[in-house]
Structure formats: C-alpha cells, structure tokens
Short mmCIF file of C-alpha atoms in Angstrom, two decimals:
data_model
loop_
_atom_site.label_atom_id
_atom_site.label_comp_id
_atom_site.label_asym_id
_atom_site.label_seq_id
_atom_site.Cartn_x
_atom_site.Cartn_y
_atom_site.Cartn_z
CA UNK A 29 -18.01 -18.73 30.56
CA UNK A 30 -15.31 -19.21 28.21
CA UNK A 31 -14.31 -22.01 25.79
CA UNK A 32 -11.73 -24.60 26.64
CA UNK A 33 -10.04 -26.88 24.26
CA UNK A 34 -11.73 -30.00 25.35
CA UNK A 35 -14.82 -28.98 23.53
CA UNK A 36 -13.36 -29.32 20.48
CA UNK A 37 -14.26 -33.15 18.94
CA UNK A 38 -10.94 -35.12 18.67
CA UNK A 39 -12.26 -36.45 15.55
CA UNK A 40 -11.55 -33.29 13.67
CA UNK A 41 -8.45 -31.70 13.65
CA UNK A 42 -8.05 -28.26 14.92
CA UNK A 43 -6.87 -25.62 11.97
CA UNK A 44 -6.00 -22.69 14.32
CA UNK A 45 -5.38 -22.89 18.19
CA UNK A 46 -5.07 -19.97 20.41
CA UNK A 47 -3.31 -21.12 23.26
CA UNK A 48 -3.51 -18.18 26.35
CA UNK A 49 -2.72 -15.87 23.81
CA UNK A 50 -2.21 -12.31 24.57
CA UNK A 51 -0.93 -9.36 22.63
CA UNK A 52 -0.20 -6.09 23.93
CA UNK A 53 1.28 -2.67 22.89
CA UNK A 54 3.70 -1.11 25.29
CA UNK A 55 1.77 -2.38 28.31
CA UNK A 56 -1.38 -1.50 26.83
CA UNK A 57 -3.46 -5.40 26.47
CA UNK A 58 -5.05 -5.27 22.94
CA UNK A 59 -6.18 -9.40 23.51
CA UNK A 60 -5.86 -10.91 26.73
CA UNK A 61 -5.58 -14.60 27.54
CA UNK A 62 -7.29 -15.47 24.43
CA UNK A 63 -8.27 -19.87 24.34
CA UNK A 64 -9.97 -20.55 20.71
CA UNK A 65 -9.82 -23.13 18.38
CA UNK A 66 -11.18 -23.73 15.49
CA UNK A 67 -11.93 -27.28 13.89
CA UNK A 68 -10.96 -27.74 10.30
CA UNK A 69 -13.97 -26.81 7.90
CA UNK A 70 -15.37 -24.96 10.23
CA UNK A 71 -16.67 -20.89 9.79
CA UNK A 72 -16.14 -19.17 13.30
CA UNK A 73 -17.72 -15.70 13.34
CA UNK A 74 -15.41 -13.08 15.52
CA UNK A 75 -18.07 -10.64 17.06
CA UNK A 76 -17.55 -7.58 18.80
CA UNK A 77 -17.35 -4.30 19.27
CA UNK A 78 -14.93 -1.77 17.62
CA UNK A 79 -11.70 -2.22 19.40
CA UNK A 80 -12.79 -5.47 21.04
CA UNK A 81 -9.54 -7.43 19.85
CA UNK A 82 -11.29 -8.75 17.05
CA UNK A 83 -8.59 -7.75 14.15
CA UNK A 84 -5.50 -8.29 16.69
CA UNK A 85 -6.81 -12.00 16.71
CA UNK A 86 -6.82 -12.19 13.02
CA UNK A 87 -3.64 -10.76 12.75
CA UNK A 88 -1.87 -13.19 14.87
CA UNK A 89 -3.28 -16.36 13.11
CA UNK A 90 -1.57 -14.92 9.82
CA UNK A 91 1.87 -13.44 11.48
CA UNK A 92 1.27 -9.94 10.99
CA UNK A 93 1.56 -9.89 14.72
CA UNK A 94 3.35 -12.59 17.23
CA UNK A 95 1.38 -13.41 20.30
CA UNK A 96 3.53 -11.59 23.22
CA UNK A 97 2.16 -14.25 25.56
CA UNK A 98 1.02 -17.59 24.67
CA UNK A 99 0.96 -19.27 21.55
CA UNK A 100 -1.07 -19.43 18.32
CA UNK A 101 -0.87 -22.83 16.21
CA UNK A 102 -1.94 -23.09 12.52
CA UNK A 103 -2.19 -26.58 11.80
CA UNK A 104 -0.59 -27.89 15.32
CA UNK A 105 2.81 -26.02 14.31
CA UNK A 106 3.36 -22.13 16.71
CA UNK A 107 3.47 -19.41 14.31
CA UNK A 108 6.53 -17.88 15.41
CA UNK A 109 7.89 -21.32 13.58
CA UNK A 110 6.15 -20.98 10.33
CA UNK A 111 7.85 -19.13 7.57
CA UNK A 112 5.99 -16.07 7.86
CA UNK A 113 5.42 -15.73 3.66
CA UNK A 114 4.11 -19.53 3.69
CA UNK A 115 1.82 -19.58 6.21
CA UNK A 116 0.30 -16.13 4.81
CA UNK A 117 0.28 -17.71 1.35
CA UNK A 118 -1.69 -20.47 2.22
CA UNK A 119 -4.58 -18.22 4.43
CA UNK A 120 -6.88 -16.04 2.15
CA UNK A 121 -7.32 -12.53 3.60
CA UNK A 122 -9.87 -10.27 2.76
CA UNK A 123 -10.31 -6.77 4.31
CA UNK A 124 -13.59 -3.87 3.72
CA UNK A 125 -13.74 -2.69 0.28
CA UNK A 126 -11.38 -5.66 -1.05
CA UNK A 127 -8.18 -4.37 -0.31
CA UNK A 128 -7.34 -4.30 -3.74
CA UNK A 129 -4.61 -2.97 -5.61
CA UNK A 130 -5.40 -0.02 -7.27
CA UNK A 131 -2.87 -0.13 -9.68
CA UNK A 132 -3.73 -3.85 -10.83
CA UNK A 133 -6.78 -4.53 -13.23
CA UNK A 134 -8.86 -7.13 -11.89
CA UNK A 135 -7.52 -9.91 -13.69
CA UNK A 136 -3.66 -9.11 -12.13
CA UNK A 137 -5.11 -8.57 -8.55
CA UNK A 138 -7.09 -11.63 -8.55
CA UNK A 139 -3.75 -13.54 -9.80
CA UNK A 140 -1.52 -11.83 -6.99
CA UNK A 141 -0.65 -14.68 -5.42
CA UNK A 142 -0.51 -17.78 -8.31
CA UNK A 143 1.80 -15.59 -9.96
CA UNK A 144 4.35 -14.73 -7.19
CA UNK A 145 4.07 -18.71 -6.77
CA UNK A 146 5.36 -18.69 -10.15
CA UNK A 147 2.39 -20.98 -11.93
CA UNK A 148 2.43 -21.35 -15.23
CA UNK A 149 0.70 -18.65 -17.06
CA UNK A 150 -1.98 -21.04 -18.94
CA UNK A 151 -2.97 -22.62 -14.94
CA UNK A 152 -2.73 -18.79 -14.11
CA UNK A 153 -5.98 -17.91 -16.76
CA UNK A 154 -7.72 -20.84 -16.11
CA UNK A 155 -7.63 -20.52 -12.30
CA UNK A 156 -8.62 -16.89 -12.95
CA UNK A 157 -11.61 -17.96 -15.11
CA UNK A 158 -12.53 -20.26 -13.11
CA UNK A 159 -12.94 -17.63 -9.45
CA UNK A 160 -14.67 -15.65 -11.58
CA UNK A 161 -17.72 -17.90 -12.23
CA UNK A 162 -17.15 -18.59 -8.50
CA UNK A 163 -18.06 -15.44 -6.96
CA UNK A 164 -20.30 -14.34 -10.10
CA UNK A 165 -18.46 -11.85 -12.09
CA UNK A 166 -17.76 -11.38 -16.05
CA UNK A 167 -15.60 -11.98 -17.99
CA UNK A 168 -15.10 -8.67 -19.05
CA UNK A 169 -14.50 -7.00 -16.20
CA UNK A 170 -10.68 -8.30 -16.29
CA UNK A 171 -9.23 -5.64 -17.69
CA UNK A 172 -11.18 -2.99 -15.32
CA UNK A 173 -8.98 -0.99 -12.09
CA UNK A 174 -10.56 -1.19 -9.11
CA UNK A 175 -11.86 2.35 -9.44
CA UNK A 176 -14.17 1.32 -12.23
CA UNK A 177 -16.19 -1.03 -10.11
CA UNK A 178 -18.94 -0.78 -7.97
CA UNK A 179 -18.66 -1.82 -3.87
CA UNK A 180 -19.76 -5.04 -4.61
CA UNK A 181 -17.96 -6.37 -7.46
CA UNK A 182 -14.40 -4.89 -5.30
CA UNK A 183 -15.37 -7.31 -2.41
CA UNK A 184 -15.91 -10.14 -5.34
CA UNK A 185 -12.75 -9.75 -6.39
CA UNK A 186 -11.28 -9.31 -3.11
CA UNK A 187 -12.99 -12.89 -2.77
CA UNK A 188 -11.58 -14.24 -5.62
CA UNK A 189 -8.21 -12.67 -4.96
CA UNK A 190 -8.55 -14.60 -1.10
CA UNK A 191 -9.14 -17.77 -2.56
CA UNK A 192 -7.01 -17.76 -5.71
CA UNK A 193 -4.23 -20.62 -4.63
CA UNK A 194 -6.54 -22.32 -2.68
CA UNK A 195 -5.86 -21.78 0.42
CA UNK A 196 -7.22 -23.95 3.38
CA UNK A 197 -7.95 -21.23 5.43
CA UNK A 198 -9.30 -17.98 4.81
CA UNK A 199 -9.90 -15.00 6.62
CA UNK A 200 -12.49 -11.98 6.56
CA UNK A 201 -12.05 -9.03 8.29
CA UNK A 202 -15.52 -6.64 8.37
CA UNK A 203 -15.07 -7.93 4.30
CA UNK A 204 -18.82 -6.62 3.53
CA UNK A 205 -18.82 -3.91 5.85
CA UNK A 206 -18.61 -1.17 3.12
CA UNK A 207 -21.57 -2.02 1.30
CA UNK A 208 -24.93 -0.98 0.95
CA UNK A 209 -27.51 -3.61 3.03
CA UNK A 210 -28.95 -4.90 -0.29
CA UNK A 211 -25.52 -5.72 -1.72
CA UNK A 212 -24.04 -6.99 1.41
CA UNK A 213 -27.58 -9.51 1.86
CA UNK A 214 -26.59 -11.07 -1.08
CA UNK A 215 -22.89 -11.59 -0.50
CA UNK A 216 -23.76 -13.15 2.79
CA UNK A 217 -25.51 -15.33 0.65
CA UNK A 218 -23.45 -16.22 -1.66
CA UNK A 219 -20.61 -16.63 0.85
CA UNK A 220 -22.52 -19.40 2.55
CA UNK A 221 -23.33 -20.92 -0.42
CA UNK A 222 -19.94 -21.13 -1.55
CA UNK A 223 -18.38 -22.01 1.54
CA UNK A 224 -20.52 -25.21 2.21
CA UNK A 225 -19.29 -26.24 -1.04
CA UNK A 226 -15.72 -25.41 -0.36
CA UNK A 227 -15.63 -26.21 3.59
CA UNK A 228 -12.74 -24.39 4.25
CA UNK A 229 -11.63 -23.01 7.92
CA UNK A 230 -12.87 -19.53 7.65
CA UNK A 231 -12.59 -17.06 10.61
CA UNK A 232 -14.96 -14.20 9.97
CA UNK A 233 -14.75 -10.59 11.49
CA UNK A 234 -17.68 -8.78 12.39
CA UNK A 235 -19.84 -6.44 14.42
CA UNK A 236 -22.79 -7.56 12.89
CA UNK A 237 -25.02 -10.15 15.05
CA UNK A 238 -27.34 -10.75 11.64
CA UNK A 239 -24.01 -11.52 9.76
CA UNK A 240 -22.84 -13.39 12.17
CA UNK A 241 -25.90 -15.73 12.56
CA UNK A 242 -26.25 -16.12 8.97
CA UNK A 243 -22.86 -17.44 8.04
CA UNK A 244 -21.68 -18.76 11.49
CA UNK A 245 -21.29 -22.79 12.83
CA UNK A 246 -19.97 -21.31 16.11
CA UNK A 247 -20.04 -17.67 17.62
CA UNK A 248 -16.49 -15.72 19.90
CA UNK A 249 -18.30 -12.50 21.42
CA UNK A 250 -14.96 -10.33 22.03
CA UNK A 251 -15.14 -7.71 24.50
CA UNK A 252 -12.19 -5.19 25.31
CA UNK A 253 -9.46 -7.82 24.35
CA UNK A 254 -11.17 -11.12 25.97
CA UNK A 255 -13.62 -13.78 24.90
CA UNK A 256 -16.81 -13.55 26.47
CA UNK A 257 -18.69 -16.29 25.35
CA UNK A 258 -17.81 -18.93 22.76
CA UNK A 259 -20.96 -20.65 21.49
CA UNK A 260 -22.06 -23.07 18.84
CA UNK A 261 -24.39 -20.26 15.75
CA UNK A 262 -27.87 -21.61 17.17
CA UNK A 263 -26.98 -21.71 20.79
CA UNK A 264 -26.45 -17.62 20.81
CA UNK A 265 -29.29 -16.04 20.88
CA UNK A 266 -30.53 -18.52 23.66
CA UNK A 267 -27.50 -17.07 26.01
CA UNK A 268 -28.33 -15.32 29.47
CA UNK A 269 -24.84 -13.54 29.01
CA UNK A 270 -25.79 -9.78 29.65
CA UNK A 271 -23.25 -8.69 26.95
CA UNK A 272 -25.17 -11.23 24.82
CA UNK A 273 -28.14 -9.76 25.53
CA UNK A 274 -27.49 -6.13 24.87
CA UNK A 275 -26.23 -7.75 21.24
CA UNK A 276 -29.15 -9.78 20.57
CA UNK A 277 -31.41 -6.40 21.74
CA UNK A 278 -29.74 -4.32 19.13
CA UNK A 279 -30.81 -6.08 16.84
CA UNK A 280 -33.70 -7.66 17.49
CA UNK A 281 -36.41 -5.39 15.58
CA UNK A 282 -36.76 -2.83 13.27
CA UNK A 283 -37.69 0.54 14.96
CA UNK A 284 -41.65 1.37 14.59
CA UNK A 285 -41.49 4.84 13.22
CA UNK A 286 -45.06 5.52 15.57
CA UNK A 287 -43.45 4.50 18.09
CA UNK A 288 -40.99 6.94 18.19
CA UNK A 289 -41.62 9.77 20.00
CA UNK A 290 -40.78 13.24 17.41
CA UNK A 291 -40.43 16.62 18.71
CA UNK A 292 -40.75 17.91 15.18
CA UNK A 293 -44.12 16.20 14.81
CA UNK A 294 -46.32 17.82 17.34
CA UNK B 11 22.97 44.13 -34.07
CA UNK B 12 19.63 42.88 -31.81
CA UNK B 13 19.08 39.81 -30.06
CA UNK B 14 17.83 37.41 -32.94
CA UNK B 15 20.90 38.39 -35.18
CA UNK B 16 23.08 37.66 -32.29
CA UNK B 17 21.75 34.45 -31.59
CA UNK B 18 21.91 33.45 -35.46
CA UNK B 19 25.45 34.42 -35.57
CA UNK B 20 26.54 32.67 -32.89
CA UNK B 21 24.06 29.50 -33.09
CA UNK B 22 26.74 26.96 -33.41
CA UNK B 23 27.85 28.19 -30.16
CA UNK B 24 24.24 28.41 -28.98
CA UNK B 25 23.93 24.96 -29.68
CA UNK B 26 27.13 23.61 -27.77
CA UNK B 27 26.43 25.25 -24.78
CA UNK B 28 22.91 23.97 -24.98
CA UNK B 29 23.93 21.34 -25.42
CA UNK B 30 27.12 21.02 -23.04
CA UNK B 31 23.88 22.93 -20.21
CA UNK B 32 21.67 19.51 -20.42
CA UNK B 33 24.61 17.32 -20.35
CA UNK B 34 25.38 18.91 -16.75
CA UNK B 35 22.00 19.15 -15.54
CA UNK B 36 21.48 15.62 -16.74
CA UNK B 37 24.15 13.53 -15.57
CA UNK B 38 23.78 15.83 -12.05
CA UNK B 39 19.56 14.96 -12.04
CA UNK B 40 20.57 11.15 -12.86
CA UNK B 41 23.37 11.04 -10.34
CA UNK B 42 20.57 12.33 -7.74
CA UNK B 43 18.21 10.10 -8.35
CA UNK B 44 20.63 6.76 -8.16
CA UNK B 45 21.30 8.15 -5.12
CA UNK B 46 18.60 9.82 -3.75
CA UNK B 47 16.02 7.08 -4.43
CA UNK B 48 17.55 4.35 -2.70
CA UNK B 49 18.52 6.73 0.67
CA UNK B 50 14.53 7.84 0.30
CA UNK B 51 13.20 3.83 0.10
CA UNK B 52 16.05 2.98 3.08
CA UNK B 53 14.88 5.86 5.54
CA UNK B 54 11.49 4.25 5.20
CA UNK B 55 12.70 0.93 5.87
CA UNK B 56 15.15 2.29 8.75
CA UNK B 57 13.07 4.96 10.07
CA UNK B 58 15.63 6.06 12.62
CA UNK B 59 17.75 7.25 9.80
CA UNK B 60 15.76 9.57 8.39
CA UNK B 61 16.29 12.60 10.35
CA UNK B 62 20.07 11.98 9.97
CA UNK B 63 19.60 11.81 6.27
CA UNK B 64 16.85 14.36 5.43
CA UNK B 65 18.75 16.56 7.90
CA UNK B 66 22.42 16.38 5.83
CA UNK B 67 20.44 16.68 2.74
CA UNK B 68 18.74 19.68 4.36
CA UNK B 69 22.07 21.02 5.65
CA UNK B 70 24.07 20.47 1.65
CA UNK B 71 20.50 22.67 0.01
CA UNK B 72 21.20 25.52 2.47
CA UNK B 73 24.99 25.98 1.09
CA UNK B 74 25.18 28.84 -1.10
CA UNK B 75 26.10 27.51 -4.63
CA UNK B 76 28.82 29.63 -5.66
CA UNK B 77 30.44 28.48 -2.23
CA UNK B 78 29.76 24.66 -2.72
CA UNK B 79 31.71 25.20 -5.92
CA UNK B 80 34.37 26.49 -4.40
CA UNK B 81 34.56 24.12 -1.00
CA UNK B 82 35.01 21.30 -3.99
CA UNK B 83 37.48 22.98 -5.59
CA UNK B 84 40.60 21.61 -3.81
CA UNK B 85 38.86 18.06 -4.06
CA UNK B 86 41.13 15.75 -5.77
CA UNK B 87 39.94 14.82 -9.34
CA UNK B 88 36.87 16.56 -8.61
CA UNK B 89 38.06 19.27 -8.59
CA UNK B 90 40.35 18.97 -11.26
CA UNK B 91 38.11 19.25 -13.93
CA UNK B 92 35.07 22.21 -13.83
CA UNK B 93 32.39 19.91 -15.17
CA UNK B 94 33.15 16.74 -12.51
CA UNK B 95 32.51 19.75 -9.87
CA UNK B 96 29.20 21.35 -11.19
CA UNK B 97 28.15 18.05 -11.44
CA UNK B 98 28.92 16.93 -8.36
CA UNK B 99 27.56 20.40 -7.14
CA UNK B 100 24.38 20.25 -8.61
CA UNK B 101 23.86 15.98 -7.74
CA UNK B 102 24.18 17.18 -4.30
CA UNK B 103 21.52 20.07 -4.49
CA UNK B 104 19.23 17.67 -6.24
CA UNK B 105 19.36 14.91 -3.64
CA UNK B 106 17.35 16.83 -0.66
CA UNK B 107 13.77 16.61 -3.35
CA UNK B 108 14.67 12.92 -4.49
CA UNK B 109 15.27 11.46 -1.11
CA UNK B 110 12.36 13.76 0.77
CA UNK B 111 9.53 12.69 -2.28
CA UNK B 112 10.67 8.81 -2.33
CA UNK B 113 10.38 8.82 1.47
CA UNK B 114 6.55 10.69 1.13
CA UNK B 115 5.39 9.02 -1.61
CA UNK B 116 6.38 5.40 0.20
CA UNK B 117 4.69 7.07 3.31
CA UNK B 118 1.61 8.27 1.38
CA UNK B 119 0.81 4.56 0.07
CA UNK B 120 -2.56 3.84 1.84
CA UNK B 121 -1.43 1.34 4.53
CA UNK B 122 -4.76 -0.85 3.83
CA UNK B 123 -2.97 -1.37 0.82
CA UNK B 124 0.42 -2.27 2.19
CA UNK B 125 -1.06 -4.25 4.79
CA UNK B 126 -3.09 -6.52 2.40
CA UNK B 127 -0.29 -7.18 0.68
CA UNK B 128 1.94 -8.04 3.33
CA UNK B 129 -1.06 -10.56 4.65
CA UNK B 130 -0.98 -11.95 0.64
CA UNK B 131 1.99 -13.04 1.92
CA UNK B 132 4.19 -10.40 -0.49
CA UNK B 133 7.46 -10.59 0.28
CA UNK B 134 9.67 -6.84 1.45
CA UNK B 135 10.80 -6.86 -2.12
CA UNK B 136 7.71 -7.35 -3.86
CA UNK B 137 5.71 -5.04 -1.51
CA UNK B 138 8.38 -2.52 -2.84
CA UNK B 139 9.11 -3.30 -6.20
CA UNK B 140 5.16 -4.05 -7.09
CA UNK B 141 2.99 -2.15 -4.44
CA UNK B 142 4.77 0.83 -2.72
CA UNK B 143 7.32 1.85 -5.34
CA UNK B 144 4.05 2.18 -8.23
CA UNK B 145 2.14 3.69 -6.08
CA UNK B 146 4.73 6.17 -4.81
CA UNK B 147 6.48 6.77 -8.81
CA UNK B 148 4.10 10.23 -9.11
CA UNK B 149 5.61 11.54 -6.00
CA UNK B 150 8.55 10.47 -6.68
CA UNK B 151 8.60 12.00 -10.55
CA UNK B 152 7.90 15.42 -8.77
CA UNK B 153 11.19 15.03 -6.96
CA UNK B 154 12.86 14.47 -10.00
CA UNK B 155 11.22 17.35 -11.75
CA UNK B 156 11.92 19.82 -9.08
CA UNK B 157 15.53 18.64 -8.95
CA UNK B 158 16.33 18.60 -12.72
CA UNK B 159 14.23 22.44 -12.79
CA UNK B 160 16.99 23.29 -9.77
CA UNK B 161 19.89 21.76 -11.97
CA UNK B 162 19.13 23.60 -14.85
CA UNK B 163 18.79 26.85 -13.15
CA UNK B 164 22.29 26.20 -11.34
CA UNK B 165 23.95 25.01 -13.93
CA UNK B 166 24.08 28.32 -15.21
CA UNK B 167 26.67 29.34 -12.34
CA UNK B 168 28.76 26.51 -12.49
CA UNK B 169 30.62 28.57 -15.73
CA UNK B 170 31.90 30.39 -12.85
CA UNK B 171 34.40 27.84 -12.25
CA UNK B 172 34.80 27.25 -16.02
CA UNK B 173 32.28 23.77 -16.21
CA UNK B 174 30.92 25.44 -19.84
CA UNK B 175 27.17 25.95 -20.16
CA UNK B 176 25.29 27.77 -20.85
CA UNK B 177 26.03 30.28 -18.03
CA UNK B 178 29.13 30.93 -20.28
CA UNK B 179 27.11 33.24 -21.98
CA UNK B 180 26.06 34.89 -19.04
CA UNK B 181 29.05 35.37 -17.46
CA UNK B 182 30.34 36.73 -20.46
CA UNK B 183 27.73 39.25 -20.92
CA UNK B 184 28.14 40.97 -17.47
CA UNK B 185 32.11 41.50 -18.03
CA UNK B 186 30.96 42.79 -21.49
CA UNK B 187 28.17 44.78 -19.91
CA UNK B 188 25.96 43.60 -22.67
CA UNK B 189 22.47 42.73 -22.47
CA UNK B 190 22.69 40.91 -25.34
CA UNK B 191 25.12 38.27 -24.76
CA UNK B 192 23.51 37.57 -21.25
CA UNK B 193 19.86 37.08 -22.84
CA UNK B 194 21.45 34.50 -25.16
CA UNK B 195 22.67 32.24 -21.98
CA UNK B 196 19.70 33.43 -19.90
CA UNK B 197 16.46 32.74 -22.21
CA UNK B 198 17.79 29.36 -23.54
CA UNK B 199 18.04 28.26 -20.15
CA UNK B 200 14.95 29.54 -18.43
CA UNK B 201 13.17 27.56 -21.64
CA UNK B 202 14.94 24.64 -21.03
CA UNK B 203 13.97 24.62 -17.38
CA UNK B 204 10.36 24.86 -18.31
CA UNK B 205 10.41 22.78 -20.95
CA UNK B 206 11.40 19.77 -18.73
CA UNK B 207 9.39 21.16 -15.94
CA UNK B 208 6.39 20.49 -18.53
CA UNK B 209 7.86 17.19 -19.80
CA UNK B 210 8.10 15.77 -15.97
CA UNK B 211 4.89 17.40 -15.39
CA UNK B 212 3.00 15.31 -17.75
CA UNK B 213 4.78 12.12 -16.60
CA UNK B 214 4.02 12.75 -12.97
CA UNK B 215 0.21 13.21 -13.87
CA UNK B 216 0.39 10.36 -15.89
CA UNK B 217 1.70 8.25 -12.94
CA UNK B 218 -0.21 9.80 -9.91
CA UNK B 219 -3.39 8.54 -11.19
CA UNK B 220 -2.09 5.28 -10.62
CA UNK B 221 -2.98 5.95 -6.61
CA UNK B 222 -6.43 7.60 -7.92
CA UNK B 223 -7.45 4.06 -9.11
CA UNK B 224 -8.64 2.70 -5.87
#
C-alpha cells in the first residue's frame, strides 16, 4: 500500500511533493519511485532502517541531491528551479550531534545564517536571545565552542541554529540519535512542545518507532529505497504490514531479564 | 683567533648576510604560499587536477638544487640577477608542502561539517573562506613551516651562484679550508631554521585546536 497524492486535503497546501522520485548512484537505486507529500504544518516522521533511503529523501527536498527521475516540489515550484542557496536558506537542517561548527562559539553558530543574510547586528542578538529561551539554554553559554558542551545542549543549539531565520520548513536527520535515552526523552519533548507552537513543516529522520510515534502526525516506513506504508501517527501500530509488524515487535516491551535464558547463570 | 672572536669581528657582516639569508628564504616561503595555497584549494575543487599538480610539484622537489640553479641560469631576467634565481629556486621547492597540506587539510575537514554547511545554505565561498579554510589553517601552517625550514636550509647554496646569504660564509670557508669561517654561515643558519621551525610550530598548535573544538 503506498500513498497517493489524492489523500492529501486540498484545503491545505502541500509544502514538499515527491513526485515518482528516484535517485540513484551509477545504476545503483538509493530511492525508488518515491510519491510523498507533505501538507504545510505538518511533522512527517521518515522511518526506516539504516540505508533505507531515508537521508537520500532529505537530501533531495533541500538540493543537496537532484532527483535523477521524477520531481521534488518545495512549495509547488521543482527544485532543480529553485536557487539552490534560497531554498536551503529557508529549510532548517539539523543532523546527530548538531552539526555544529567547531570553530564558532555558540552564539556565532546559532547566528550562521541571519548573518550571511546580512541582518542587522542588533536583530542578530535579539533573534539569538530570543532561540535561546526557545530551546532552554543560558545565556552564558554564548561564548562556549562546541567542545565545551554536553550532547544535549550541541543538539539545542543545533536547534536553535535550524530555526534561526525562521524558516518554514525544517528538517531533522537522526538529530537526537547521539544522546543518552534520558536526554533524548526530553528533547522529544520539548520538540513537540515547541513545534505545536510553531507549526512548521518538519520532516523528521529516524529509526526509532518510539520517536517516531511521539512526535509524528503521519508515519513513511522506508525500506531499501521505497515507501512501504504511509500512514496517519495513530493508524501505525494498527497496520497488518509485516514490515510494520517486525517494527512495532521491536519495540514493543522491555526484555524480562528472567526470562532470558543465561548460560552463565546455571 | 676562535670562533666567538671571529664572529665579533666580522658581526657587521654577520648581520647582512643574516639578514640578506631571511630576506631570500622569506620572499621564496611567501612566493610559495601565494602560489601554493590557491593550486592546493583548486585541486580540491577540480579534483582531476590534482595528480597533474601534486605530480609537477613532486617532479620540481626531486631536482637536485645546485642543478635547478643552474637550469635557471640562462632564464632571462631571472637569471640575470643571483637573488631573483634563489628565489625563484627555493619558491619552487617550497610549493610541493604548501599545495600537498592545503589540499589535506581541506580534505581532512570532517565532511558532517562541510555538509551542514552546505545544507545552511553556505555559499562555495563561504564554505571556504569560513568553514574549510579555518578548519584546514593548522595543516596548512605545517606546510608553511616545513617549506620556510627547507628555504632556509637551501638558501645556504644559492651563494653558489652569487644570491649572498648566508651560505657566503660557507662557501668561503671551504676554498679557505677553514672551519671557522664555515661555522659562522653554518650555525647562524641552522638557528635560524629552528627558530622559525619553533615560531610556526607554536602557530600551527595554536590553530589545529581549532578542529579539536568539535
């Protein structure tokens, strides 16, 4: 079962179309056929294995790659039209571990992008201010390199950094898959809260099922390059889609420890 | 007369030659690195020319010196003057560590990095100038050190063909067949090598912890 663009409601406009989209590397199919869209406000969660196609398909919505089949529309216009630096200006991006540069304090990395839009400085620190009360750091941690923060405050800037000019779309690729589980609870948390208050398009990257439930209004299971099932967050677990299945297994308990059988116990 | 008296005697000498020694190292370590730099960031940008590059580079470093001095001796207005030669000479030798560290340090910038600037919608010139050519300035100041350390030491020939130095000195000593007048070429020299072998040394700490950061 796959998704065709005739679920989407024609009330809301679509932010990002994949249109039979395919991308391959010298004959080798990284995505295959891929027909997505995503509605305007909306936070579709990418899940799938390593290697599934997951990152390709982020990469094509922002330009890093062209589609070498097909066609992938940000805001109704083909990306091979869009000026490749303004259509990546106006998508956040966030990558595992923040992506930071490690040669920039925090206050410079999180103003990347207002300053090569040449803002005036005074906007500049009050925009900066401003993301920092957003994703819950202090105020003194401007003047700190990457390397003197811990996991978490690195993907809270990376955050901050993604959403510094605003854009209407962002994009997350495995962003909290290099913290610990208590860490990455709470930014899962705190990236719900902030995105119902923000409603921006967000396409979110991840082999986590929990993740993906938690933050999700609509679920693409990736498999080896093609969508297998493309389902609204509370509809997923409900699939009979083997693949699905073998997801929704994985991660359906935590292992009982006398259950297990242990050679080393006898 | 020992070494020490010889040295006072002569120290106005000393001093020109010192000074005349850095002047050719200098302008030949400077000359590399306008060069060398740019052909380093281009062979990353152009990757299909950089085994012709790093190959002629290769190719000039395996010349001996005393015979690239003399294969640019019938150059016009090169060759006319001894110091416009060793200059050129030693430029030439010093390209090979300023093109091959640019290219490596671009290289070596974690491509995470790159990439998330590229998607931050960074432009080719600002992923240079503010991402790749910061992060890549410690390799990049070992190049320079290794080719100013090679200048300084070559230098030291080019009074073969009459470009002054400190190699003067030298020169002079083994006609003379005294010890003396060689040492006073020879240990200036070998301190001025390692003194900007520890200068660059410093700097290029200074700046590879800039990649440490992340």
């Amino acid at each position: 079962m796959t998704a065709s663009p005739s679920r989407v409601s024609d009330t809301v406009k679509s932010a990002i179309e994949f249109d039979h989209a395919s991308f391959d590397i010298s004959g080798r199919p990284l995505l295959h056929d891929l027909v997505l869209s995503v509605k305007q406000g909306e936070t579709l969660v990418l899940l799938g294995r390593s290697g599934s196609g997951k990152t390709t398909t982020l990469k094509l919505i922002n330009r890093l790659l062209l589609p070498t089949a097909g066609e992938v529309r940000v805001n109704q216009k083909p990306t091979a039209e869009w000026d490749p630096i303004r259509l990546r200006r106006s998508i956040g991006y966030v990558i595992q571990d923040g992506g930071l540069f490690p040669h920039f304090n925090v206050e410079r990395n999180i103003a990347l992008v207002p300053r090569i839009e040449k803002w005036p400085q005074p906007q500049i620190d009050a925009r900066v201010r401003e993301l920092l009360i957003t994703v819950g750091l202090s105020e003194d941690l401007l003047s700190r390199y990457p390397s003197q923060l811990s996991g978490g405050q690195r993907q809270r800037v990376g955050v901050a950094r993604a959403l510094a000019a605003d854009p209407p779309i962002l994009i997350l690729d495995e962003a909290f898959g290099a913290l610990d589980p208590i860490t990455r609870s709470e930014m899962q948390k705190e990236f719900r809260a902030l995105q119902q208050r923000m409603k921006k398009t967000v396409i979110f990257v991840t082999h986590d099922l929990r993740e993906g439930l938690l933050l999700a209004d609509r679920i693409a299971l990736m498999e080896e390059g093609k969508l297998v099932v493309d389902l609204p967050a509370h509809e997923f677990s409900r699939s009979g889609d083997p693949l699905v299945r073998a997801y929704v297994e994985a991660f359906s308990a935590l292992p009982d420890p006398n259950q297990i059988d242990r050679e080393v116990s006898r | 007369m020992n070494f020490l008296q010889f040295m006072m005697m002569n120290r106005q000498q000393v001093l020109d030659l010192t000074l005349e020694h850095i002047t050719l190292a200098g302008v030949a370590t400077l000359l590399a690195a306008l060069v060398g730099i740019p052909l380093g960031i281009l062979i990353t940008r152009v990757p299909q020319l950089s085994k012709p590059v790093l190959g002629g580079a290769n190719i000039i470093q395996t010349i001996p010196s005393l015979a690239l001095f003399g294969f640019l001796l019938p150059a016009p207005w090169i060759g006319a003057r001894g110091g416009r030669l060793a200059i050129l000479a030693l430029a030439l030798y010093g390209l090979l560590p300023l093109i091959r560290n640019t290219y490596a340090g671009i290289q070596g910038v974690d491509p995470a990095i790159v990439e998330a600037g590229r998607a931050m919608g960074l432009t080719d010139r600002q992923l240079l100038l503010q991402v790749e050519l910061p992060l890549a300035s410690g390799v990049i100041v070992a190049g320079v050190r290794i080719a100013a350390v090679l200048s300084i030491g070559l230098a030291t020939i080019a009074a073969a063909i009459g470009a002054g130095g400190l190699g003067e000195f030298i020169f002079r000593g083994l006609a003379m067949v005294n010890n003396q007048v060689i040492l006073a070429g020879a240990i200036p020299a070998a301190l001025l090598a390692l003194l900007v072998d520890f200068l660059l040394g410093r700097l290029e700490r200074r700046l590879g912890t800039l990649r440490l950061k992340t």
